[in-house]
XYZ file of C-alpha atoms in Angstrom:
233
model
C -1.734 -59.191 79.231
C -2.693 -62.831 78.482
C -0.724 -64.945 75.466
C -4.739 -64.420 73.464
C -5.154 -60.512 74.529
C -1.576 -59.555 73.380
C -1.928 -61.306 69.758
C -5.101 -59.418 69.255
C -3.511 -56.316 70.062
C -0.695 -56.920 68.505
C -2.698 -58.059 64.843
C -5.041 -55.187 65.276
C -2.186 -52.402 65.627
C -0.797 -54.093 62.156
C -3.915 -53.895 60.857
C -3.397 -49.918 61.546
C -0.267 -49.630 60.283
C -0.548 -51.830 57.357
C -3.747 -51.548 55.586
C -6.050 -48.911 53.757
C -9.079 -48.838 55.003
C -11.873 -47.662 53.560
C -15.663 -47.285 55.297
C -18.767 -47.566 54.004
C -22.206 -47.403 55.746
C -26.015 -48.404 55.006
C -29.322 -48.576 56.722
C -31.732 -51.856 56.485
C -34.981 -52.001 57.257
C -34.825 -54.891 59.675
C -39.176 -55.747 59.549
C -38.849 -58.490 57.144
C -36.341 -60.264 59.490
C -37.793 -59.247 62.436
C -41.169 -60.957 61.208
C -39.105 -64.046 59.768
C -37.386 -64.999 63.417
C -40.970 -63.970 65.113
C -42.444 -66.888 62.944
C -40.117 -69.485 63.350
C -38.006 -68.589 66.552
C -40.220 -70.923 68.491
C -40.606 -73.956 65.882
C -36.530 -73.697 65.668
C -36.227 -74.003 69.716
C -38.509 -76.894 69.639
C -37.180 -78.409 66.610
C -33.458 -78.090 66.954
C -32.925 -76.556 70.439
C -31.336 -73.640 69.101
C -32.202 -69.982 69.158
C -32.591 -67.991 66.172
C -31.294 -64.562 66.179
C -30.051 -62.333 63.830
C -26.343 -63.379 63.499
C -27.646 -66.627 61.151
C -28.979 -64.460 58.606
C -26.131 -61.642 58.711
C -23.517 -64.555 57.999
C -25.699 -66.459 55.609
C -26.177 -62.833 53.514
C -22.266 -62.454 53.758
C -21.198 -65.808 52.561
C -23.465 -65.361 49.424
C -21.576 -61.609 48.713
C -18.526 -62.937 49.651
C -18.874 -65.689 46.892
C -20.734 -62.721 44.593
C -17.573 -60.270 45.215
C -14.469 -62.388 45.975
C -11.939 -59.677 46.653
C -13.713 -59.102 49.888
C -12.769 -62.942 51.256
C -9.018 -62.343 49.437
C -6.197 -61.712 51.490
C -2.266 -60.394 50.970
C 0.572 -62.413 51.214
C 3.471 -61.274 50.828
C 5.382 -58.083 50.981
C 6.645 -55.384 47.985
C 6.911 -57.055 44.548
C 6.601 -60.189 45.865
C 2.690 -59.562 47.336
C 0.107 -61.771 46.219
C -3.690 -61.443 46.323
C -4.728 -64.755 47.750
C -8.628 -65.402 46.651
C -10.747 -68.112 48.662
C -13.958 -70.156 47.442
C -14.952 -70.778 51.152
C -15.973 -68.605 54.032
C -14.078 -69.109 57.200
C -16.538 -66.124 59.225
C -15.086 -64.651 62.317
C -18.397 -64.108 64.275
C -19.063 -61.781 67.257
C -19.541 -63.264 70.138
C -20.537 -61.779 73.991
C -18.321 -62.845 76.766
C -18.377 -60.758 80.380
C -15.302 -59.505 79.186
C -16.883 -58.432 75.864
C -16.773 -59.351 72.395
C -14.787 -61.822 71.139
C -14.428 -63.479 67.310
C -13.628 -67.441 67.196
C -13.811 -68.463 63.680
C -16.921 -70.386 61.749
C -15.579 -72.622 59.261
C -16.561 -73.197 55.903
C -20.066 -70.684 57.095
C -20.906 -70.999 53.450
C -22.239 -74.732 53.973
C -24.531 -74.012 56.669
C -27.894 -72.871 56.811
C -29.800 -70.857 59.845
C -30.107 -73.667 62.057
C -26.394 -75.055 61.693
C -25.059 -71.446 61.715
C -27.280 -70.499 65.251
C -26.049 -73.868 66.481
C -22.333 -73.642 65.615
C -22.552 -70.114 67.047
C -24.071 -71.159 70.428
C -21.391 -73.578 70.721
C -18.383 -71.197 70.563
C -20.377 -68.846 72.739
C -20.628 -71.127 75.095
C -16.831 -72.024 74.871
C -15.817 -68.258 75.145
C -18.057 -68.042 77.994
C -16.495 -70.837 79.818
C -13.213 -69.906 79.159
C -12.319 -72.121 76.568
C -11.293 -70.803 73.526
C -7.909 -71.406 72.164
C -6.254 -69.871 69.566
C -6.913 -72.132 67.164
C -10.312 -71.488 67.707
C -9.333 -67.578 66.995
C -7.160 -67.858 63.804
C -7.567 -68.374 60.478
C -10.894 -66.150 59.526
C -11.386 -64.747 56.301
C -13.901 -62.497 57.037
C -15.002 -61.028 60.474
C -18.586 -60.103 61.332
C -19.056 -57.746 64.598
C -21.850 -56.315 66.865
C -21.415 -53.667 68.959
C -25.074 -53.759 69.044
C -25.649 -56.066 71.569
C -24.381 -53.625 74.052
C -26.379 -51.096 72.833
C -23.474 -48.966 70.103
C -25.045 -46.914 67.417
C -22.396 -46.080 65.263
C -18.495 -47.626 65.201
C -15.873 -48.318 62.781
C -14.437 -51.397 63.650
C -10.945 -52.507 62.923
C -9.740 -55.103 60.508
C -8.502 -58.285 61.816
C -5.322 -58.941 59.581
C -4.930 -60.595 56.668
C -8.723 -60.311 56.332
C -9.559 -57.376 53.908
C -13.005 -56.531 55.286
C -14.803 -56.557 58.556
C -18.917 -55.692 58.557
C -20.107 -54.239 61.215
C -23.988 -54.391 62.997
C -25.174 -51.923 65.752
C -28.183 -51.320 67.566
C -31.733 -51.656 66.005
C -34.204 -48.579 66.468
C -37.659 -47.584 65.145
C -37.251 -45.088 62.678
C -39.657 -42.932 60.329
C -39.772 -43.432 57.009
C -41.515 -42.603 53.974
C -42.932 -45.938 51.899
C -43.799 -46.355 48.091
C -47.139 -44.555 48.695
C -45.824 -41.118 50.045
C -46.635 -42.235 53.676
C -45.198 -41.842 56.934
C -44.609 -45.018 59.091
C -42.364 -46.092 61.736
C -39.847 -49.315 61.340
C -37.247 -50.848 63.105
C -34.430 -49.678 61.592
C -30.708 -49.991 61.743
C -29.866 -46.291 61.479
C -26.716 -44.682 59.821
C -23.886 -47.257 60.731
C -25.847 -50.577 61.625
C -24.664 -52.427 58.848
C -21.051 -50.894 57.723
C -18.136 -52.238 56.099
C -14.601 -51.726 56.633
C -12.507 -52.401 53.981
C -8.527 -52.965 52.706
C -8.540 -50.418 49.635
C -5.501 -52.057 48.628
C -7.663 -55.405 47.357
C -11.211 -53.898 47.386
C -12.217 -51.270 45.251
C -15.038 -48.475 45.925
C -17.326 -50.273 43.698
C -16.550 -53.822 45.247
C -16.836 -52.256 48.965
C -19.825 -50.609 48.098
C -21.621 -53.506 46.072
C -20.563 -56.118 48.654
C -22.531 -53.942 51.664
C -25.620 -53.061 49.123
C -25.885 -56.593 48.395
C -26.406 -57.594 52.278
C -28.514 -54.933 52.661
C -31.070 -56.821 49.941
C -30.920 -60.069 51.318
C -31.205 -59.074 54.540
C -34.674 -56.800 53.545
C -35.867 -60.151 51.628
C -34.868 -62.939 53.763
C -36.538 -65.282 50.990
C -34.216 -64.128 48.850
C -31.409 -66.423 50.693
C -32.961 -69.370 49.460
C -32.554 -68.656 45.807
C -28.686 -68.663 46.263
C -26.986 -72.205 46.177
């Protein structure tokens, strides 16, 4: 195993052994966003040379829960009588990122300052290192809260592992068109993230039901009403 394979194994088999996780699931309706990035995704390439996908909104939505439910960015330290929940005012965001290896989650720092642009652009860059080869662990430690996406290779449902001393990990899957019934009683298809696209895994031992639940519910809206993100400092 390389040095960088054997500390993730070795952090997510404590994250096993150590914490109490608890899952919880949602569905967004993903036509609001969809229609967002179809307006714009063009204007952004030309303007800033960056693509916009999906992963700026889904960390821009979790840095405003995070700040809206801190005991998902806290963290343990310590051990026995001694333990301390450690909260955080900033959002270090380990994001998902595709390699030909598979995923991989360097570290976004301080994700709360950034809006979609400087979030798609700081993305593309540690893509691009993790492509090439590049990331070290540096790059790799020190997230506070991890955002994967099993989606991109085409997962439907997953429950994915906490990266210790994180607390909470959210999870996106695939997006499919999927009936449902609107305000007015009637029938229409949307793309949809069904059962598990957006989940959250959680360390019961910091996060409560209520927090867990509130925290996911909470992405769900500002995902649905991507205007809503601007109304949040």
């Amino acid at each position: 195993m390389s040095r960088m394979r054997a500390r993730i194994a070795e952090r997510l088999k404590e994250a096993q052994n150590t914490a109490a996780s608890l899952t919880t699931f949602n569905e967004i309706d993903m036509s609001a966003l969809m229609a967002f990035r179809a307006k714009y995704k063009e204007q952004v390439l030309k303007d800033h040379g960056v693509k916009l996908g999906f992963m700026s909104a889904f960390v821009k939505a979790s840095t405003i829960a995070l700040r809206e439910f801190p005991a998902v960015n806290a963290s343990i330290e310590g051990t026995g009588t001694s333990a301390e929940i450690v909260y955080r005012d900033y959002a270090d965001v380990s994001v998902a990122v595709s390699t030909p290896k598979g995923l991989v989650t360097p570290v976004l720092r301080n994700a709360e300052q950034y809006n979609f642009v400087e979030i798609e652009r700081e993305i593309a860059n540690l893509g691009k290192k993790a492509r090439d080869g590049k990331l070290t662990l540096e790059d790799m430690n020190g997230g506070t809260f991890t955002i994967s996406n099993g989606g991109v290779f085409g997962s439907l449902y997953g429950t994915p592992i906490l990266n210790p001393p994180q607390c909470a990990v959210l999870g996106m899957h695939a997006i499919n068109d999927k009936a449902v019934v609107t305000a007015d009683k009637q029938i229409v298809a949307r793309p949809d993230v069904p059962g598990s696209h957006v989940l959250q895994t959680a360390d019961h031992r910091v996060i409560d039901g209520r927090e867990a639940v509130s925290f996911l519910v909470l992405v769900k809206k500002l995902i649905e009403d991507p205007a809503l993100l601007n109304l949040y400092n």
